[in-house]
CSV table of C-alpha atoms and ligand atoms in Angstrom, one decimal:
chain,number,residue,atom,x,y,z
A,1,UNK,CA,94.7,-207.6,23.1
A,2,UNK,CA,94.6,-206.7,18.9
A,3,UNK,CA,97.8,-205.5,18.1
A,4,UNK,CA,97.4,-202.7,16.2
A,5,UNK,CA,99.4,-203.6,13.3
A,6,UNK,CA,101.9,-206.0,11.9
A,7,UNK,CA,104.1,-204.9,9.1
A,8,UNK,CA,105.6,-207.0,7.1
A,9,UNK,CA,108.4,-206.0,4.0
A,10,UNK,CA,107.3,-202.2,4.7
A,11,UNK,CA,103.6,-203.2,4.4
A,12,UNK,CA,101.2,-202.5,7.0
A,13,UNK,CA,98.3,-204.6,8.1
A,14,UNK,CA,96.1,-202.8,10.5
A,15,UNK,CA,94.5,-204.4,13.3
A,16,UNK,CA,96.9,-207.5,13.3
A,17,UNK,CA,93.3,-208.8,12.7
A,18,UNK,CA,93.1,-211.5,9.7
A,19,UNK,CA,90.2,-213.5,8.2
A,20,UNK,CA,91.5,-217.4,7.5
A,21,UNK,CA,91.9,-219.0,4.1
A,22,UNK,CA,88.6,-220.8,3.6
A,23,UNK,CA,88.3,-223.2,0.7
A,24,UNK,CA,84.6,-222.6,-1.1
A,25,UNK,CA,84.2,-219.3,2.1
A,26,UNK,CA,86.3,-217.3,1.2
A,27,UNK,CA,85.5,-216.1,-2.5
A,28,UNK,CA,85.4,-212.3,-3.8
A,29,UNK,CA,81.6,-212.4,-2.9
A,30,UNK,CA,82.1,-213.0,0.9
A,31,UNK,CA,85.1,-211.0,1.5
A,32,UNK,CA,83.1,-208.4,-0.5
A,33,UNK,CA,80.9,-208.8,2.9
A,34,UNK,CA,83.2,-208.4,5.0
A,35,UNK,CA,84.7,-205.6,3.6
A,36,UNK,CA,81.5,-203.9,4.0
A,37,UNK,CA,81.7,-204.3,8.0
A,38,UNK,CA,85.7,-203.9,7.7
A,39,UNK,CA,87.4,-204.3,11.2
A,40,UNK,CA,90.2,-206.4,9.9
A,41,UNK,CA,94.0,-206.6,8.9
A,42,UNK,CA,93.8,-208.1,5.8
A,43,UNK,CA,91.7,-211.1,4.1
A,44,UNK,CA,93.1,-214.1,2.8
A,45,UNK,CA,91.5,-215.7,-0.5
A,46,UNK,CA,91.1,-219.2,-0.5
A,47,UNK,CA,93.4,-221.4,-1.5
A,48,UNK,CA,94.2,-221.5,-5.0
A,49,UNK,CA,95.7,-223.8,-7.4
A,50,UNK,CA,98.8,-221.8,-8.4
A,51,UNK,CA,98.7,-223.4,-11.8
A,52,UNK,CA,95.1,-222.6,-12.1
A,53,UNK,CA,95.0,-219.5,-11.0
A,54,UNK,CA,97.5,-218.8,-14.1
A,55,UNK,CA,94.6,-219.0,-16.1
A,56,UNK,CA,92.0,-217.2,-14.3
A,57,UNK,CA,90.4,-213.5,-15.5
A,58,UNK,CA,91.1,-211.0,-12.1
A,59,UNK,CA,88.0,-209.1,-13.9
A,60,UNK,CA,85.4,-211.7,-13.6
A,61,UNK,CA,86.8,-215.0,-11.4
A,62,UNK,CA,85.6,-214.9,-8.0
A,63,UNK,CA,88.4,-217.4,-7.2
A,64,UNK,CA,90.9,-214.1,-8.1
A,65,UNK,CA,89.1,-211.4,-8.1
A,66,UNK,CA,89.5,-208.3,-5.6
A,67,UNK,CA,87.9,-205.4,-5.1
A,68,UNK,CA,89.6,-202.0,-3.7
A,69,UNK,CA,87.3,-201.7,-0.8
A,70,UNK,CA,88.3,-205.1,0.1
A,71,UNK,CA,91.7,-203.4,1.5
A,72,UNK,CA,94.2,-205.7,1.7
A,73,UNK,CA,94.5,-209.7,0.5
A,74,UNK,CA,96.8,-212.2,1.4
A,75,UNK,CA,96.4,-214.7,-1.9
A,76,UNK,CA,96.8,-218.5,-0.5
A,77,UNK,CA,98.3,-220.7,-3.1
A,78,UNK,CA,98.3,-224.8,-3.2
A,79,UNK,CA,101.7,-226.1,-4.4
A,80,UNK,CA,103.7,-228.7,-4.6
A,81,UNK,CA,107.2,-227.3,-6.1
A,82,UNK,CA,106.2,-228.5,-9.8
A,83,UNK,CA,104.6,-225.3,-10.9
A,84,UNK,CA,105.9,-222.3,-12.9
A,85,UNK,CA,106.6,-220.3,-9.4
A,86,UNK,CA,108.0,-217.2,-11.2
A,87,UNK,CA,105.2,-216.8,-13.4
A,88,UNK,CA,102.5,-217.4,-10.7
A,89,UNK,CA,104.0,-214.5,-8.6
A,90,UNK,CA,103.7,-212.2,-11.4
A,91,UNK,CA,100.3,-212.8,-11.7
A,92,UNK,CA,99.6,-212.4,-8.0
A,93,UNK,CA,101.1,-209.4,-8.5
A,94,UNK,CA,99.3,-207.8,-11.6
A,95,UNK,CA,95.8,-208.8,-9.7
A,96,UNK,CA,97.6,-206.4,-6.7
A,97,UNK,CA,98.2,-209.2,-3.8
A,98,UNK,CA,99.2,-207.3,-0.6
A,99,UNK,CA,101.1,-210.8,0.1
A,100,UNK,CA,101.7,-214.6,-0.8
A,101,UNK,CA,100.9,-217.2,1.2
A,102,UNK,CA,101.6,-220.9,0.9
A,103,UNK,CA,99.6,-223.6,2.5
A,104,UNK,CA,101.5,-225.5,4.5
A,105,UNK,CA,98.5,-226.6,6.4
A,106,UNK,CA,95.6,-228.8,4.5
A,107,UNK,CA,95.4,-232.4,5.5
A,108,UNK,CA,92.8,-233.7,3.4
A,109,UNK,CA,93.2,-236.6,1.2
A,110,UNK,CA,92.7,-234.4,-2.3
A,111,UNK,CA,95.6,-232.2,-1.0
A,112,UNK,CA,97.9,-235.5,0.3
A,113,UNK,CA,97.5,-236.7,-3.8
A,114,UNK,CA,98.8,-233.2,-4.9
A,115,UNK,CA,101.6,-233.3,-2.3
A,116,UNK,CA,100.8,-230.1,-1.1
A,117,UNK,CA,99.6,-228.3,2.0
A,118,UNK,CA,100.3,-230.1,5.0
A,119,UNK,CA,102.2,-232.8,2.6
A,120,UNK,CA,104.3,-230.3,1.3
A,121,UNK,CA,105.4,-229.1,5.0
A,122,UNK,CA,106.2,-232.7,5.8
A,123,UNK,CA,109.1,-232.4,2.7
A,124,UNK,CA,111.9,-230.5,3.8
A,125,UNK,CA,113.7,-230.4,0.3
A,126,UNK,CA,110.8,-229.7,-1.7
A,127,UNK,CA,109.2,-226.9,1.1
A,128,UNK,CA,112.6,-225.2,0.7
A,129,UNK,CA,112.6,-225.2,-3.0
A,130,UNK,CA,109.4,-223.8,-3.0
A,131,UNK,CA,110.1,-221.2,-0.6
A,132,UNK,CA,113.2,-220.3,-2.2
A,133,UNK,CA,111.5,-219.8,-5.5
A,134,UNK,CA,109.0,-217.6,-4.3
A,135,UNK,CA,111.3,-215.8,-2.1
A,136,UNK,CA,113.5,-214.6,-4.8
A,137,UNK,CA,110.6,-213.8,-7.7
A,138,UNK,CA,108.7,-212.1,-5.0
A,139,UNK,CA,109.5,-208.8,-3.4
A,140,UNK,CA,106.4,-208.5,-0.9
A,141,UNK,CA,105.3,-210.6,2.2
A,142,UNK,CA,105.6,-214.2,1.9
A,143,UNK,CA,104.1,-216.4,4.9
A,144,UNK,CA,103.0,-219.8,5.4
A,145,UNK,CA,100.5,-221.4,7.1
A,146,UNK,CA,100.8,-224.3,9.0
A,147,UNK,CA,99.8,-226.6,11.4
A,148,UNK,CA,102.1,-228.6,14.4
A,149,UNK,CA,103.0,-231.2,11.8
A,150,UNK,CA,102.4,-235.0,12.4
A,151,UNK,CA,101.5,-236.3,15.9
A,152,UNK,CA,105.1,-238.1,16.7
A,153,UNK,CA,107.1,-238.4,19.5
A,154,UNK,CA,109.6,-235.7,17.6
A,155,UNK,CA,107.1,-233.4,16.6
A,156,UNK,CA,108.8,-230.8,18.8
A,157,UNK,CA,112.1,-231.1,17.1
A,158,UNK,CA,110.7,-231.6,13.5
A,159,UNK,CA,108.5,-228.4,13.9
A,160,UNK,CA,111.6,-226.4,15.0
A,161,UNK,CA,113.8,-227.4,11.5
A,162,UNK,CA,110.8,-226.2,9.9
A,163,UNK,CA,110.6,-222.7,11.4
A,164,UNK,CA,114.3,-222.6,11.4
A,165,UNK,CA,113.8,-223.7,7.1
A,166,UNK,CA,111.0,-220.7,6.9
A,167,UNK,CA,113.7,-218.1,8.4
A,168,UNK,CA,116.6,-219.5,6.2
A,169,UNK,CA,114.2,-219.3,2.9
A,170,UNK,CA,113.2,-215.7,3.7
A,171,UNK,CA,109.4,-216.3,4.9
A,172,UNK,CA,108.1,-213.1,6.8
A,173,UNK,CA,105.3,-214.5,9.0
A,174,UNK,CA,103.7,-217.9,9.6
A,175,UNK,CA,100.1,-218.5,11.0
A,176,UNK,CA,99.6,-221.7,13.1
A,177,UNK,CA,96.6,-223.5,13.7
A,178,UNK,CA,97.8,-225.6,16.5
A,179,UNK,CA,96.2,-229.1,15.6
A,180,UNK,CA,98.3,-231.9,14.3
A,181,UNK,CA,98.1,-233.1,10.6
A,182,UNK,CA,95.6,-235.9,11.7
A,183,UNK,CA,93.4,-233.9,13.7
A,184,UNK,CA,91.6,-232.2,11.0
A,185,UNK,CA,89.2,-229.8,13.3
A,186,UNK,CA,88.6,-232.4,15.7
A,187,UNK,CA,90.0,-231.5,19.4
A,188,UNK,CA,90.9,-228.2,20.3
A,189,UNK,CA,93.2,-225.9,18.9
A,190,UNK,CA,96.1,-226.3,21.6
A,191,UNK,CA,96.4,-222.7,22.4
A,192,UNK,CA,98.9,-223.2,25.2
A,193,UNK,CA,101.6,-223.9,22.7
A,194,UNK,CA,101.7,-220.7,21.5
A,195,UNK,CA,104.0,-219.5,23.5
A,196,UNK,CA,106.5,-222.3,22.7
A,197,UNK,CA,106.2,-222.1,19.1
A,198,UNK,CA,107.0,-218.4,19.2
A,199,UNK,CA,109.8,-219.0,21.7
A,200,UNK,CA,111.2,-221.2,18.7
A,201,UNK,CA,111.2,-218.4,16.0
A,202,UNK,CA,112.4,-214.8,15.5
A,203,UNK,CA,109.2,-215.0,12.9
A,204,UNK,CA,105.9,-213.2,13.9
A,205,UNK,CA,103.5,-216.0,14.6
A,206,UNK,CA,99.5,-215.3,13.7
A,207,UNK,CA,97.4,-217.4,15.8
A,208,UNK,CA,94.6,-219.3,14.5
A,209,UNK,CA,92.3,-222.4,15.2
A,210,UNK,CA,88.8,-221.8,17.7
A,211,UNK,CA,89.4,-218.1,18.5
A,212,UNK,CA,85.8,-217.3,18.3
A,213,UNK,CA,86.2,-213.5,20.0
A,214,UNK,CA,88.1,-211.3,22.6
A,215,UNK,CA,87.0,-213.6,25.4
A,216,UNK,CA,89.0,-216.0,23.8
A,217,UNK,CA,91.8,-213.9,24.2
A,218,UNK,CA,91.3,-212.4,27.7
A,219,UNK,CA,90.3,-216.1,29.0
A,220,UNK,CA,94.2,-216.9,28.9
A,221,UNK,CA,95.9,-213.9,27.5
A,222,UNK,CA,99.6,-215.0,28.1
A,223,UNK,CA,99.0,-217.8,25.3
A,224,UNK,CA,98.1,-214.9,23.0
A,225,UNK,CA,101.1,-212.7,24.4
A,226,UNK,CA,103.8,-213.8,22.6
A,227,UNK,CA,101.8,-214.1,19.0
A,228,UNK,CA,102.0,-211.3,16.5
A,229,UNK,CA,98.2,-211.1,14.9
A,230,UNK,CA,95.1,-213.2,15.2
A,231,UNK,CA,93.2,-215.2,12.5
A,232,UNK,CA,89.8,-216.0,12.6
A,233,UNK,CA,88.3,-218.5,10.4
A,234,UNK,CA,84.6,-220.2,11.0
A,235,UNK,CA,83.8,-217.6,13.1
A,236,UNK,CA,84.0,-215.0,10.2
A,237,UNK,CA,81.3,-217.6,8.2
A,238,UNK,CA,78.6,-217.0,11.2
A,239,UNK,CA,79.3,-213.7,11.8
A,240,UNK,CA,80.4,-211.5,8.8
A,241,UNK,CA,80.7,-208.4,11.4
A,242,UNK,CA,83.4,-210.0,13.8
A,243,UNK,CA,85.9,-208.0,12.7
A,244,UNK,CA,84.3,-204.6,13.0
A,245,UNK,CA,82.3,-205.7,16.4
A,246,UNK,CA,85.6,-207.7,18.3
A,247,UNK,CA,85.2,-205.3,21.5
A,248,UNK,CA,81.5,-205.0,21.3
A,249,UNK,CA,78.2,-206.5,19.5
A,250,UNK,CA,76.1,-203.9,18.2
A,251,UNK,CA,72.6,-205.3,16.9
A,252,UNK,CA,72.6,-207.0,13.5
A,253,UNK,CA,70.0,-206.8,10.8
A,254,UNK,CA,70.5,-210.9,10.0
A,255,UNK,CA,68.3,-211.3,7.1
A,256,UNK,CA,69.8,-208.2,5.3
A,257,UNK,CA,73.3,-209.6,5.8
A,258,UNK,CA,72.2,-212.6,4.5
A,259,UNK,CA,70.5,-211.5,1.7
A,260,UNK,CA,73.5,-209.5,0.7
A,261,UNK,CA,75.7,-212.6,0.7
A,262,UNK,CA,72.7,-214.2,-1.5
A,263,UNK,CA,73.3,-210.5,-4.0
A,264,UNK,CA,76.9,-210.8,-4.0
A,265,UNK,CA,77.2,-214.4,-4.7
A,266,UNK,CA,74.5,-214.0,-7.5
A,267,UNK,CA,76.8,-211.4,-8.5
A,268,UNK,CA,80.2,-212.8,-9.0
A,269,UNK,CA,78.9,-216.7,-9.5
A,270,UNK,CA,77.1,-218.6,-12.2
A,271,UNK,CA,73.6,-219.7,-11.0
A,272,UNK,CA,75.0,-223.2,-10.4
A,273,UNK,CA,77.9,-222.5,-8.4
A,274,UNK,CA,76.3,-219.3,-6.5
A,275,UNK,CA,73.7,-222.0,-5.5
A,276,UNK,CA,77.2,-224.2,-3.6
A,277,UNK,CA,78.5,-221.3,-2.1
A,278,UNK,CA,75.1,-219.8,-0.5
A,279,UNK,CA,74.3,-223.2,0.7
A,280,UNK,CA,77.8,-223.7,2.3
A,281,UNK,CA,77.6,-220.2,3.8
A,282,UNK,CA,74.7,-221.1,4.9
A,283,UNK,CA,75.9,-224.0,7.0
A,284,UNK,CA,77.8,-221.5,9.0
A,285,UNK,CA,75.5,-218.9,9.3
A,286,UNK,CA,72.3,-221.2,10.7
A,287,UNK,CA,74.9,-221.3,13.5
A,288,UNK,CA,73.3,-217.9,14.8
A,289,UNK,CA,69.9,-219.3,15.5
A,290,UNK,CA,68.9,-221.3,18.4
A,291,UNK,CA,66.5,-223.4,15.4
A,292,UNK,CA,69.2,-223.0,12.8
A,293,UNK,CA,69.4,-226.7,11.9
A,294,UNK,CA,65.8,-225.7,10.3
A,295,UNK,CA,67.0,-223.0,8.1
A,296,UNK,CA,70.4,-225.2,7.0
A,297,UNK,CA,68.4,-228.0,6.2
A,298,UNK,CA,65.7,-226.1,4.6
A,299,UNK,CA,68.3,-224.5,2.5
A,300,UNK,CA,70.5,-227.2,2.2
A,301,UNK,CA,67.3,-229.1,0.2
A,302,UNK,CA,66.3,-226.3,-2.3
A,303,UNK,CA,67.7,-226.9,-5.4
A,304,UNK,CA,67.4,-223.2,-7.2
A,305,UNK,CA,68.0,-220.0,-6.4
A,306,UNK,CA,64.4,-219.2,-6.0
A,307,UNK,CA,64.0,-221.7,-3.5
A,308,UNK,CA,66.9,-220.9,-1.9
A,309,UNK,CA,65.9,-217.2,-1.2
A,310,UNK,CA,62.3,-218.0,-0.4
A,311,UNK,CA,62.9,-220.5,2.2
A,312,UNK,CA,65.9,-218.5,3.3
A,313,UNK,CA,63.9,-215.3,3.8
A,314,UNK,CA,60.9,-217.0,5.0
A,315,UNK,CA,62.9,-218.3,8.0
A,316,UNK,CA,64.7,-214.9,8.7
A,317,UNK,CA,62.2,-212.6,8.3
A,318,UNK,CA,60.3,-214.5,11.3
A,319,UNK,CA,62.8,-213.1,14.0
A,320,UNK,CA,64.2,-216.4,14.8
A,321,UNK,CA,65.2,-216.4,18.2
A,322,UNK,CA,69.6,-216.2,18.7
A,323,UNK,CA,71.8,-217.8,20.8
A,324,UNK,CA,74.1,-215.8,22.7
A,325,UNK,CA,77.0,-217.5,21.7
A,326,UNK,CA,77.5,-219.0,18.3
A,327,UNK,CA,79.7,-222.4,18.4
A,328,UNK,CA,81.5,-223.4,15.4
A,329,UNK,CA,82.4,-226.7,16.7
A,330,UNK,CA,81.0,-229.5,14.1
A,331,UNK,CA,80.7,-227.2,11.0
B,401,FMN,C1,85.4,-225.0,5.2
B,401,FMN,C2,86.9,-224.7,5.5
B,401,FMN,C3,87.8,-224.5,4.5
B,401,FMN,C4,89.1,-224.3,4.8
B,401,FMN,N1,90.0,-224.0,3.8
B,401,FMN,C5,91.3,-223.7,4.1
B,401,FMN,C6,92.2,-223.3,3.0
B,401,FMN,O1,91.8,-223.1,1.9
B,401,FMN,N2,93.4,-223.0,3.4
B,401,FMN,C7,93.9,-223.1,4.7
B,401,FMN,O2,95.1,-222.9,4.9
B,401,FMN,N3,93.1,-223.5,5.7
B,401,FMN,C8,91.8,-223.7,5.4
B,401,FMN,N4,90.9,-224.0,6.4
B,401,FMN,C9,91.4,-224.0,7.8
B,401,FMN,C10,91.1,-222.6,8.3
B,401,FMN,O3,91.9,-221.6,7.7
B,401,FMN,C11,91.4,-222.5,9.8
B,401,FMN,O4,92.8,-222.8,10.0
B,401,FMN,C12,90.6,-223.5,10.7
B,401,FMN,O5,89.2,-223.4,10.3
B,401,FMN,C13,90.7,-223.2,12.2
B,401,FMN,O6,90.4,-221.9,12.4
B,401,FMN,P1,88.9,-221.5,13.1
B,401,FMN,O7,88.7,-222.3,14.3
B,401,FMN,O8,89.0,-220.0,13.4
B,401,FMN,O9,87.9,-221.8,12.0
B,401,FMN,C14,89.6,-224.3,6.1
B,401,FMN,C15,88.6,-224.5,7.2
B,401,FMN,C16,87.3,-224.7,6.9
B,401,FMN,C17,86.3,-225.0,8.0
């Protein structure tokens, strides 16, 4: 059901198997967890200011930073068509990007005041311009990530201009989360409509939003059919190893893998904001246990590290009892 690889401007990603973009996820601490497991295409950063990242040190910033055993990373950059494009691709390119990708996607609030993500999709002039830009300072792949657009009656035909916009600026691939702008993660992802958007495009289309594992997949597989890779996102958060386990579960040592998150993030974060990320990792990875609303809130209350790992550990170490499938509906 995985293809096996998708290659895009002569560079392969093998499985067509992709981690999402996850703002305050995925940091060089958690892919560095998920490169441990491995099972995946490439891993895409979270989405990063392109201005700020102009100032950021690829040795120490976990926002940057990537490690070789990471494989490949898709950098996701926030824009809104006012930055210094050329110079931004050059950095990606000195910290060793496998590809560029622009978020076309976001909704939130904070990202409709930039004019970015989802409100930079809705701009056809400025979208182009950006895509343009990056299209001719940027030799490798370039995709975008979006979502159906707004809910109108003409959502059809305004999602179509865009795709046909991507192809005309020289985008390679585009992921779709198949929500509408408004819709945040409430609803479904609208799976069936796969098939359409790909119809629409001579652009491989990655297929994100509630694909939680291969039963997802096999449950319809001729909405999948037609798509070129699959992206996971808030799966990845609960279960680290759902790359390297997609066709079958083998058991899990879960307070080791959390306690190598807890490592990690010490690692690569000041105290402060390791103590952010663990917590919101957290969140997601409470999602295992059928009592996991104990260990989250637990967590979620300790204010240092130290309490953090002791009330993390204590909970784990007691072989908390799983459920058999984790949702990530609501987190
Ligand atoms: C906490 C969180 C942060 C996210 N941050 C980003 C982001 O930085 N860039 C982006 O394009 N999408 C972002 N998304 C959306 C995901 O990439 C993905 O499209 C969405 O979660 C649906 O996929 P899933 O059901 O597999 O999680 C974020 C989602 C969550 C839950």
């Amino acid at each position: 059901m995985i293809r096996n690889s998708l290659i895009l401007r002569n560079v392969t990603f093998s499985p067509a198997l992709f981690c999402a973009p996850m703002s305050e996820i995925t940091h060089s601490a958690f892919r560095r967890l998920l490169a441990d497991f491995g099972g995946y295409g490439a891993l895409f950063t979270e989405m990063l200011s392109a201005r700020a990242l102009l100032k950021e040190d690829p040795a120490t910033s976990p926002y940057v930073k990537k490690r070789p055993e990471e494989g490949r990373v898709i950098y996701q950059i926030l824009v809104n068509g006012s930055e210094p494009l050329a110079a931004i691709a050059d950095r990606l390119m000195a910290f060793g990007a496998d590809g560029i990708d622009v978020n076309g996607a976001c909704p939130s609030p904070s990202i409709k005041a930039l004019r970015a993500g989802a409100f930079l999709f809705e701009d056809e002039e400025r979208l182009a311009q950006v895509l343009r830009t990056l299209r001719r300072c940027y030799p490798g792949p370039l995709t975008v990530k979006i979502r159906l657009g707004r809910q109108r009656p003409d959502w059809q035909a305004q999602l179509s201009r865009r795709l046909k916009l991507m192809e005309d600026c020289g985008v390679d691939a585009l992921t779709l989360h198949p929500r509408f702008q408004e819709e945040k993660l409430k609803r479904s992802a609208r799976h069936d409509l796969f098939p359409w958007v790909a119809a629409q495009t001579r652009l491989p289309v990655i297929a994100n939003g509630d694909i939680t594992g291969a039963a997802i997949l096999q449950a319809n597989p001729g909405y999948f059919e037609p798509t070129a890779g699959i992206m996971l996102g808030r799966i990845a958060a609960v279960q680290p190893w759902v790359f390297a386990q997609w066709h079958q579960s083998e058991p899990v040592d879960y307070a080791e893998v959390w306690t190598r998150l807890f490592r990690y993030a010490c690692e690569d974060f000041t105290p402060q904001k390791a103590v952010f990320r663990i917590k919101i990792f957290t969140a997601y990875y409470a999602r295992n246990f059928s009592f996991g609303h104990t260990l989250f809130t637990q967590v979620h209350n300790a204010k240092t590290l130290e309490t953090i790992y002791d009330t993390a550990r204590r909970f784990l170490s007691a072989a908390p009892q799983l459920v058999p499938a984790p949702s990530t509906s609501g987190v």
